[in-house]
CSV table of C-alpha atoms in Angstrom, one decimal:
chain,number,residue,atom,x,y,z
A,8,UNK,CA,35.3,-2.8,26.5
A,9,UNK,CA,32.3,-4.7,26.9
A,10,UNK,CA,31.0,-1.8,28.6
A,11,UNK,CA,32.1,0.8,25.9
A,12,UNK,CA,30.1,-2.0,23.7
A,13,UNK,CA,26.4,-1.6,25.8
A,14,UNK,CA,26.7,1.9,24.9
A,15,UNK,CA,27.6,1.8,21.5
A,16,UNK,CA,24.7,-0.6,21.3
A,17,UNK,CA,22.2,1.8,22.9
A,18,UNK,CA,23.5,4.8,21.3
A,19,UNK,CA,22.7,3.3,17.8
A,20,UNK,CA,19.7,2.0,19.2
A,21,UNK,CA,18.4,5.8,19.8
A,22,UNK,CA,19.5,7.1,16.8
A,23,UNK,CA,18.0,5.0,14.2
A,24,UNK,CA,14.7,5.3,16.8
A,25,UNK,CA,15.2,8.9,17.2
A,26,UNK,CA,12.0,10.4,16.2
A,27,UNK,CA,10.4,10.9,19.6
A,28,UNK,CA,7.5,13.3,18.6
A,29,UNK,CA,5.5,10.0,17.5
A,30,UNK,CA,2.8,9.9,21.1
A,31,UNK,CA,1.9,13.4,19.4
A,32,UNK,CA,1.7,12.6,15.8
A,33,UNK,CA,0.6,9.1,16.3
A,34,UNK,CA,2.3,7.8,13.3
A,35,UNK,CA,5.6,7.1,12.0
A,36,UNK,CA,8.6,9.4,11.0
A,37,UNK,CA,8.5,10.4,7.1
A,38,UNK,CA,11.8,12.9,7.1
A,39,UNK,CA,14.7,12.3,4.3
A,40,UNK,CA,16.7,10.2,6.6
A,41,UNK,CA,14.5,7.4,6.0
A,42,UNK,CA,16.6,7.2,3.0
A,43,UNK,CA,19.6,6.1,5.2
A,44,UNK,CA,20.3,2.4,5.4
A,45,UNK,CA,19.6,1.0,9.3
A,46,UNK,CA,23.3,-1.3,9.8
A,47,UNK,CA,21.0,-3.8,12.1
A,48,UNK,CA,17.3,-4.9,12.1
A,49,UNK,CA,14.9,-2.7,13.0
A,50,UNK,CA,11.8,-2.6,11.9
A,51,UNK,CA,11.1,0.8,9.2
A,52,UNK,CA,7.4,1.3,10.4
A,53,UNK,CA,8.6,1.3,14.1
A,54,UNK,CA,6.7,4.8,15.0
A,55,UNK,CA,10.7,6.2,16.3
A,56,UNK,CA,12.6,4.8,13.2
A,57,UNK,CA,14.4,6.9,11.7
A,58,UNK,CA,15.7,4.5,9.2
A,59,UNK,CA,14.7,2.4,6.6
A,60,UNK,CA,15.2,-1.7,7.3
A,61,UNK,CA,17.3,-3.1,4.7
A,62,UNK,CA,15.5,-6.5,4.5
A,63,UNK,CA,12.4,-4.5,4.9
A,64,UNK,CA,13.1,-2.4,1.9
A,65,UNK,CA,15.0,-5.2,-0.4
A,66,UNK,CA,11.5,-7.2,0.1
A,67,UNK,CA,9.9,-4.6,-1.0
A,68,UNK,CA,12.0,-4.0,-4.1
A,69,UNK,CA,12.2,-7.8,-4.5
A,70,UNK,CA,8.1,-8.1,-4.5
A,71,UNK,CA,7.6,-5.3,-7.7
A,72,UNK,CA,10.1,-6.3,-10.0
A,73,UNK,CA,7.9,-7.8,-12.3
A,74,UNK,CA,5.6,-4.8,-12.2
A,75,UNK,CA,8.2,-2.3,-12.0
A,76,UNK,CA,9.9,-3.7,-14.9
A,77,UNK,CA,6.6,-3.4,-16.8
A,78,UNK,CA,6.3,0.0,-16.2
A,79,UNK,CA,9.8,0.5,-17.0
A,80,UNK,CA,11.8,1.0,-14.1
A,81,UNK,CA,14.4,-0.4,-12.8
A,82,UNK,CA,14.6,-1.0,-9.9
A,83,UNK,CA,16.6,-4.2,-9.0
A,84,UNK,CA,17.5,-3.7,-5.0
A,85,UNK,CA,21.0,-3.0,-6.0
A,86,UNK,CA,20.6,0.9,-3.9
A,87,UNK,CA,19.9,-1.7,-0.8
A,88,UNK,CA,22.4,-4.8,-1.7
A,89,UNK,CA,25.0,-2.1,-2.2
A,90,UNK,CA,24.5,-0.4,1.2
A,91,UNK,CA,24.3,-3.4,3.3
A,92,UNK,CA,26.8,-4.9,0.8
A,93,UNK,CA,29.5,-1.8,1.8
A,94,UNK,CA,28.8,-2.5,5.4
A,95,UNK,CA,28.4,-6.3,5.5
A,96,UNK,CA,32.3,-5.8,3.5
A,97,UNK,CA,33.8,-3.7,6.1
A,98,UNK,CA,32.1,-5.0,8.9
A,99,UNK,CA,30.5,-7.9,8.5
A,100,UNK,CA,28.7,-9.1,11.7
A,101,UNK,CA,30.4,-7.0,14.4
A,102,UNK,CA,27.1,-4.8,12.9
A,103,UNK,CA,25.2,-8.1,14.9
A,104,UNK,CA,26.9,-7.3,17.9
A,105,UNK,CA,27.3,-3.4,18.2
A,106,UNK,CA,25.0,-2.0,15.8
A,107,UNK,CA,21.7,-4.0,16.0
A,108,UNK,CA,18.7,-3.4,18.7
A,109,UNK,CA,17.0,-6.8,18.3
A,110,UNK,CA,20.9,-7.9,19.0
A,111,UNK,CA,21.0,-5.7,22.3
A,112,UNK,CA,16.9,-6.8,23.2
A,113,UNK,CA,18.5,-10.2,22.8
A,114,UNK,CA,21.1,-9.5,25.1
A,115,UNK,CA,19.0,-7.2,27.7
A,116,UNK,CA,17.0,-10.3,28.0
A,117,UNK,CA,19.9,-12.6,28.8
A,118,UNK,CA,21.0,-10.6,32.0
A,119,UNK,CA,18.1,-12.5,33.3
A,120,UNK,CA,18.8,-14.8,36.1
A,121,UNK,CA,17.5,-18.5,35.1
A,122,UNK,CA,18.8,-21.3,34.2
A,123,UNK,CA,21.0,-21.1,30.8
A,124,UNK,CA,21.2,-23.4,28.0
A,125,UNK,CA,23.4,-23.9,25.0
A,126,UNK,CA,21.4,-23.2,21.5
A,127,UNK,CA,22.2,-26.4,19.3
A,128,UNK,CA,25.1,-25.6,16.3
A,129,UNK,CA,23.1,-26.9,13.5
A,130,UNK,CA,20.2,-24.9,13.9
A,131,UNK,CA,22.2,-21.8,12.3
A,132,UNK,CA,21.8,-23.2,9.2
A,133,UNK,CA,18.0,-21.9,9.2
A,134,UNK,CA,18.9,-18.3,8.7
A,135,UNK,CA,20.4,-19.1,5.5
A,136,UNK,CA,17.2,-21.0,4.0
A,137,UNK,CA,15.3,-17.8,5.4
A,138,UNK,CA,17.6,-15.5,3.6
A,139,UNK,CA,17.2,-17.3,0.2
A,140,UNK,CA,13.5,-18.4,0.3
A,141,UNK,CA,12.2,-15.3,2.7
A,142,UNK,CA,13.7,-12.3,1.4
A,143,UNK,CA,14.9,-13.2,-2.4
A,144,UNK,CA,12.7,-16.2,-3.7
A,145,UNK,CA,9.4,-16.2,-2.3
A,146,UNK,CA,8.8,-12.5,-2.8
A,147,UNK,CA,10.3,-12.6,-6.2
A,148,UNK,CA,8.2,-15.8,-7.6
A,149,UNK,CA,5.0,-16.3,-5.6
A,150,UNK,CA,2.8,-13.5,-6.9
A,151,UNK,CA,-0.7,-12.3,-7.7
A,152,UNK,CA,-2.3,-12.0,-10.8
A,153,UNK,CA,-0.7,-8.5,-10.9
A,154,UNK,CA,2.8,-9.4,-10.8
A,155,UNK,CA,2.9,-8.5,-6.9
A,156,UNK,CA,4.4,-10.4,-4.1
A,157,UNK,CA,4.5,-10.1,-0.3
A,158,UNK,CA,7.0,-9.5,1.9
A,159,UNK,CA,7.3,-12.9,3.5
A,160,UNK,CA,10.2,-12.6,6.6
A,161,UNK,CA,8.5,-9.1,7.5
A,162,UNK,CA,4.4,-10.6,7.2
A,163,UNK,CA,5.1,-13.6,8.7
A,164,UNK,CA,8.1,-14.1,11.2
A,165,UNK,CA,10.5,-10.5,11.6
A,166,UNK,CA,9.8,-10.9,15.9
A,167,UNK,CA,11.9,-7.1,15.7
A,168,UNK,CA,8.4,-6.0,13.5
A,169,UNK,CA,5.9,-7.0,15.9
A,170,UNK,CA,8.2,-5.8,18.5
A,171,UNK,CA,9.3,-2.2,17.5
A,172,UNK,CA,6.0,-1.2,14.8
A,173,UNK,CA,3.1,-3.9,15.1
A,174,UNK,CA,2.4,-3.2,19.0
A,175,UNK,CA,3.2,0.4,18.8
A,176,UNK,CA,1.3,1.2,16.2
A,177,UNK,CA,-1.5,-1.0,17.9
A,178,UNK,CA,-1.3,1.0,21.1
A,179,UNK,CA,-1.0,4.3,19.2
A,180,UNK,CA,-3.9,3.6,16.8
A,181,UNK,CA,-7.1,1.6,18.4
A,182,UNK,CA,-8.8,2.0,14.9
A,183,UNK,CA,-6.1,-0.6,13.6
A,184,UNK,CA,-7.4,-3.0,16.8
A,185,UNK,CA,-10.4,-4.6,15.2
A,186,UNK,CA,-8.0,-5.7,12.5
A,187,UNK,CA,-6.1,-7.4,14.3
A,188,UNK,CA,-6.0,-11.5,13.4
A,189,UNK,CA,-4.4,-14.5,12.7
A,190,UNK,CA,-1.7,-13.3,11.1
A,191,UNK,CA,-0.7,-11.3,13.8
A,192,UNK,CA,-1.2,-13.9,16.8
A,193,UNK,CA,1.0,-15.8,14.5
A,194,UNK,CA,4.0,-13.2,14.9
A,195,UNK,CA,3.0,-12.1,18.4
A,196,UNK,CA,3.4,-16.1,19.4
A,197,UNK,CA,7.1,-15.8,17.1
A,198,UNK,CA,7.9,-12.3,18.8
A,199,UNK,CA,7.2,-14.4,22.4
A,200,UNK,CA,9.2,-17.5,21.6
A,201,UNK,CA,12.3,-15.6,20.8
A,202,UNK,CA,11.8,-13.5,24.2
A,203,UNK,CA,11.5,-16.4,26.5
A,204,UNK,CA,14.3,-18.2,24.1
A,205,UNK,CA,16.6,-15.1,24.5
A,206,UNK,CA,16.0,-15.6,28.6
A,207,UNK,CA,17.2,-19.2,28.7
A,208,UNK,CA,20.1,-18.8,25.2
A,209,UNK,CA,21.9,-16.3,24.3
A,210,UNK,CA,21.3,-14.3,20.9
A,211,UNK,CA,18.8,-17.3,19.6
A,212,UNK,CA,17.5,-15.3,16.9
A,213,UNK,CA,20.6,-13.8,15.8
A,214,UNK,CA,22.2,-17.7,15.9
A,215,UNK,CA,18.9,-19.3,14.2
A,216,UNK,CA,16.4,-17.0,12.6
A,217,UNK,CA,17.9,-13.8,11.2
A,218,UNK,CA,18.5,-13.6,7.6
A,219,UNK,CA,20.4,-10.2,8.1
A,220,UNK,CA,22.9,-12.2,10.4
A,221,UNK,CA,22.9,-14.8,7.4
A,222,UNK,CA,23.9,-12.1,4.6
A,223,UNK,CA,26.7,-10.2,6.8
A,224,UNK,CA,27.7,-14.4,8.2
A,225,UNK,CA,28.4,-14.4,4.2
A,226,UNK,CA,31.4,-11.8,4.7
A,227,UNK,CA,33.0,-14.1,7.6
A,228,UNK,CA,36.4,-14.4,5.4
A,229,UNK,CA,36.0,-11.5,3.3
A,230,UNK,CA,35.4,-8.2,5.6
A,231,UNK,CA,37.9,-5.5,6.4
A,232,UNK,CA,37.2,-5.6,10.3
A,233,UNK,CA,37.4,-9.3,12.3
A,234,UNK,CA,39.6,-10.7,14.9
A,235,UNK,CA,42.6,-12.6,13.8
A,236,UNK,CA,44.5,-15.8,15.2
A,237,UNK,CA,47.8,-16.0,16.5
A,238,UNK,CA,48.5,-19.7,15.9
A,239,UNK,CA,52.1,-19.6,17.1
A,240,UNK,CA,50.9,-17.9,20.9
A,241,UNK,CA,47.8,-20.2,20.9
A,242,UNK,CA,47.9,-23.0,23.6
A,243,UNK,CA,44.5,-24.1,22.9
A,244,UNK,CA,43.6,-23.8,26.7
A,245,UNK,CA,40.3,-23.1,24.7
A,246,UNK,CA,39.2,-20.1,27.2
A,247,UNK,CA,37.8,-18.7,24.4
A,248,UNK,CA,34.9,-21.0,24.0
A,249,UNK,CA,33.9,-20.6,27.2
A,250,UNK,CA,33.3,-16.5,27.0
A,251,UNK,CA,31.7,-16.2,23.3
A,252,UNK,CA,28.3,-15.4,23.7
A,253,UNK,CA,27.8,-17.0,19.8
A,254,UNK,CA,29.0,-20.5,21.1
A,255,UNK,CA,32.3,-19.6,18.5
A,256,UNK,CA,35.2,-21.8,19.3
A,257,UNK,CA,37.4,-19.2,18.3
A,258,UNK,CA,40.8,-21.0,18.3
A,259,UNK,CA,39.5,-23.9,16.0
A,260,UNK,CA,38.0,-21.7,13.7
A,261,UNK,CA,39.0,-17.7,13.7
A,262,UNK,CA,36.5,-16.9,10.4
A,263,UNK,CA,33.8,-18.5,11.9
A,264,UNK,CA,30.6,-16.9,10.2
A,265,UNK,CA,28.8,-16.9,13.7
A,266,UNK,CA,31.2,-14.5,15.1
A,267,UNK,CA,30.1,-11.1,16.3
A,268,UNK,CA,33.7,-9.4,17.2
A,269,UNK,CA,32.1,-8.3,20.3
A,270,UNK,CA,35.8,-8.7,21.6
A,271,UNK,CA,35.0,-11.0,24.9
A,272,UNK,CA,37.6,-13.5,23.6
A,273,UNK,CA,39.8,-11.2,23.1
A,274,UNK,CA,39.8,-8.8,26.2
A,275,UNK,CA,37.8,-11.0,29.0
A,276,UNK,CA,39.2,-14.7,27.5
A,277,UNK,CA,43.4,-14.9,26.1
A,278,UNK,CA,45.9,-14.4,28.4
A,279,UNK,CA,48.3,-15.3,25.8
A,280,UNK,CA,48.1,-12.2,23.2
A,281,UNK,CA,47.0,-14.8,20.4
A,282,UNK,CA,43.5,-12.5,19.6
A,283,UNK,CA,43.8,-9.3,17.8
A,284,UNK,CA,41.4,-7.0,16.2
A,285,UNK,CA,42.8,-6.5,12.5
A,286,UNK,CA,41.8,-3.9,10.0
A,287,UNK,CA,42.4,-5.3,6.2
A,288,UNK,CA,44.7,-7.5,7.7
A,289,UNK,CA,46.4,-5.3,9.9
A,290,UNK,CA,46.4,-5.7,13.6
A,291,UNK,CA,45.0,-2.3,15.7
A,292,UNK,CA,44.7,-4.0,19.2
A,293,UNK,CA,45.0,-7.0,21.0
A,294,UNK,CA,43.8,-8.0,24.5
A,295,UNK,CA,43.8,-5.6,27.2
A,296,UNK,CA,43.2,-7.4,30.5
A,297,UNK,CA,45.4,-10.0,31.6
A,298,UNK,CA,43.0,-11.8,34.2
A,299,UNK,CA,42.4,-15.3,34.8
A,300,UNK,CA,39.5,-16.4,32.3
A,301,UNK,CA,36.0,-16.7,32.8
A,302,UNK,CA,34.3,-20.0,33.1
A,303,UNK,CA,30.5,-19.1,32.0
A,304,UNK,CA,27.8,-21.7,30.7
A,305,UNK,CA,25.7,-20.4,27.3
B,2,UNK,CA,62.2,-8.4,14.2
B,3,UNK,CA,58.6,-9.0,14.1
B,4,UNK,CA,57.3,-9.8,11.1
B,5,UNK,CA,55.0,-7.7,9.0
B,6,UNK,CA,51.6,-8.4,8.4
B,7,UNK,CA,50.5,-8.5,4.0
B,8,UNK,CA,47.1,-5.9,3.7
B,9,UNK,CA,44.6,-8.6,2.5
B,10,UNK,CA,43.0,-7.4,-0.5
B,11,UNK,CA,39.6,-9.6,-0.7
B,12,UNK,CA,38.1,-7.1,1.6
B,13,UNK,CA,38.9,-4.1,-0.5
B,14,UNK,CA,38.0,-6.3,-3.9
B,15,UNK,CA,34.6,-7.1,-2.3
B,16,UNK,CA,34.0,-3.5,-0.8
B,17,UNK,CA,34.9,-1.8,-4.5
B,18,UNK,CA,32.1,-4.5,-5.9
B,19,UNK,CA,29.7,-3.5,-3.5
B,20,UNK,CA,30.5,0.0,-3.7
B,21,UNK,CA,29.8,-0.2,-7.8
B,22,UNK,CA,26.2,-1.9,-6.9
B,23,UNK,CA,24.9,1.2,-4.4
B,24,UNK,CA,26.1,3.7,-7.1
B,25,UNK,CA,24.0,1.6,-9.5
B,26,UNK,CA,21.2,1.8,-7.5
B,27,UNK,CA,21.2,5.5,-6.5
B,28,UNK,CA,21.6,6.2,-10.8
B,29,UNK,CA,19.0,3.9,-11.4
B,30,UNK,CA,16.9,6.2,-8.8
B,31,UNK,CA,16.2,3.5,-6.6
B,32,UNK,CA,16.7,6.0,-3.5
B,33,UNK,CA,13.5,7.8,-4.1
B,34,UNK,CA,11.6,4.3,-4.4
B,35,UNK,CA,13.4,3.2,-1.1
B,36,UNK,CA,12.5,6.9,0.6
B,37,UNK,CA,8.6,6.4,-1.1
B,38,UNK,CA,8.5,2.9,0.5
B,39,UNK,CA,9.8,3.5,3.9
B,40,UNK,CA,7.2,6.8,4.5
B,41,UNK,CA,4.4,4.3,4.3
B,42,UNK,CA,3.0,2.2,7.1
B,43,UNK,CA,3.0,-1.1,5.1
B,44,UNK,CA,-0.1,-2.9,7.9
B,45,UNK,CA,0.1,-6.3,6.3
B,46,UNK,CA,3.9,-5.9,6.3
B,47,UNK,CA,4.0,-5.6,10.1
B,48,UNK,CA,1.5,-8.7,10.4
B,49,UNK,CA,-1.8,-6.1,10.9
B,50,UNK,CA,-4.9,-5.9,8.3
């Protein structure tokens, strides 16, 4: 499974970066599709994006109320809340861990050999604060003396934006070069703490920083697809804790918001049966290798 | 006899709520806005500029 899971993850990584005739055109892709909603983070001025970003675009919409409003129209992010919305409901974050690039970057990186640490529990509280001040209140309330804000998460932090559009577009167009400044050593230096971070920890941005994570996390009790807890085959030999790569103690706490139903619990971790994948409350499938579990430090 | 499982309806209440929002937004027009946005390379959105 957690193979069938890499390629899900790169096969949704090339389509919503499928627009390969960019080193020709040397800008990005401006088709209809870009009216699709990308499930993960990935950057909507990446030169292969097919997709737009939804925290890209709901910034966006968030900054011109005012002036929209003024001019009579209304648009109130609910196109962008709804999609995201629809799949954060049936989904939640299993989007995090089969859907997302930055996710599978993330994860790329962690195949690494070093030394691996554990990333501190409290510190996912910062994704929520992001998600309230960097994509709903500061864009919405700090704003110039036309009405406009700025995109905060995407101008200052979004690591996936310098990633997959600000040193692409870069390389594709020296013009932009000479306009390069502080702003952008700023994210370059973000983009190049969560790389070395993602080496050493797994998923750190996904744990600490992403307000995407944040708003599908909000879903944890409520979404149509999660993994459910058997209490009554549970023994609470707690090899679940040792396999999630999200630091979820699974059998304490089966709605965790931190969990990414990649399945390791389930198929690499309970010898027992108690894990299944449910659908609206209805178990599909349960574990489906009965081998000794895996004792891994993350 | 095994027991069987109750569908949980949250997810369906929640899915229906957010389901009324996107059709909102699409008869509200906010598609085109999205579509108008995302053709743009937005330089100071991407840190550059």
């Amino acid at each position: 499974m957690e193979l069938a899971r890499k390629w899900v993850q790169l096969v949704i990584a090339l389509l919503t970066n499928g627009y390969w005739g960019f080193p020709v055109t040397r800008t990005i892709y401006q088709g209809p599709l870009k009216v699709v909603c990308s499930p993960g983070l990935n950057c909507y001025s990446c030169p292969a994006a097919t997709t737009y970003c939804p925290l890209g675009a709901l910034q966006q919409l968030m900054l011109g109320i005012r002036f929209n409003l003024e001019n009579a129209q209304y648009y109130l992010g609910w196109y962008v809340l709804g999609c995201i919305g629809v799949v954060g409901a049936f989904l939640g974050r299993l989007v995090c861990g089969w859907a997302c690039p930055f996710g599978f970057v993330q994860e790329l990186l962690h195949k690494i050999p070093s030394r691996k640490f554990s990333v501190p529990r409290p510190l996912r509280f910062i994704k929520y604060g992001m998600l309230l001040f960097f994509i709903f209140l500061l864009p919405l309330f700090v704003v110039n003396d036309f009405g406009m804000g700025n995109p905060w998460f995407c101008k200052y932090v979004c690591p996936a934006g310098t990633l997959e559009a600000g040193l692409p577009l870069l390389w594709l167009q020296p013009d932009l070069r000479s306009t390069v400044g502080l702003l952008f050593y700023n994210k370059v230096v973000i983009l190049v703490f969560f790389v070395g971070w993602s080496v050493v920890a797994s998923r750190p941005f996904c744990r600490v920083g992403c307000p995407l994570g944040a708003f599908y996390a909000l879903f944890s009790r409520a979404r149509m697809v999660k993994l459910s807890l058997d209490p009554a085959k549970c023994t609470k030999c707690e090899a679940c804790h040792h396999v999630c790569p999200m630091g979820v103690k699974f059998n304490e706490s089966p709605d965790d918001a931190e969990c990414i139903t990649c399945l390791a619990c389930m198929d690499r971790a309970c010898k027992f049966d108690a894990i299944s994948l449910t659908v609206g409350g209805i178990p599909i499938r349960s574990g489906e290798v009965r081998k000794p579990a895996v004792n891994k430090t993350l | 006899m095994r027991k069987k499982k109750p569908l949980r309806k949250l997810p369906f209440i929640v899915l229906m709520f957010f389901l009324i929002l996107f059709l909102a937004g699409v008869i509200s027009g906010e598609p085109s806005r999205v579509l108008e946005q995302s053709w743009q390379i937005c330089l100071s959105c991407i840190g550059i500029g």
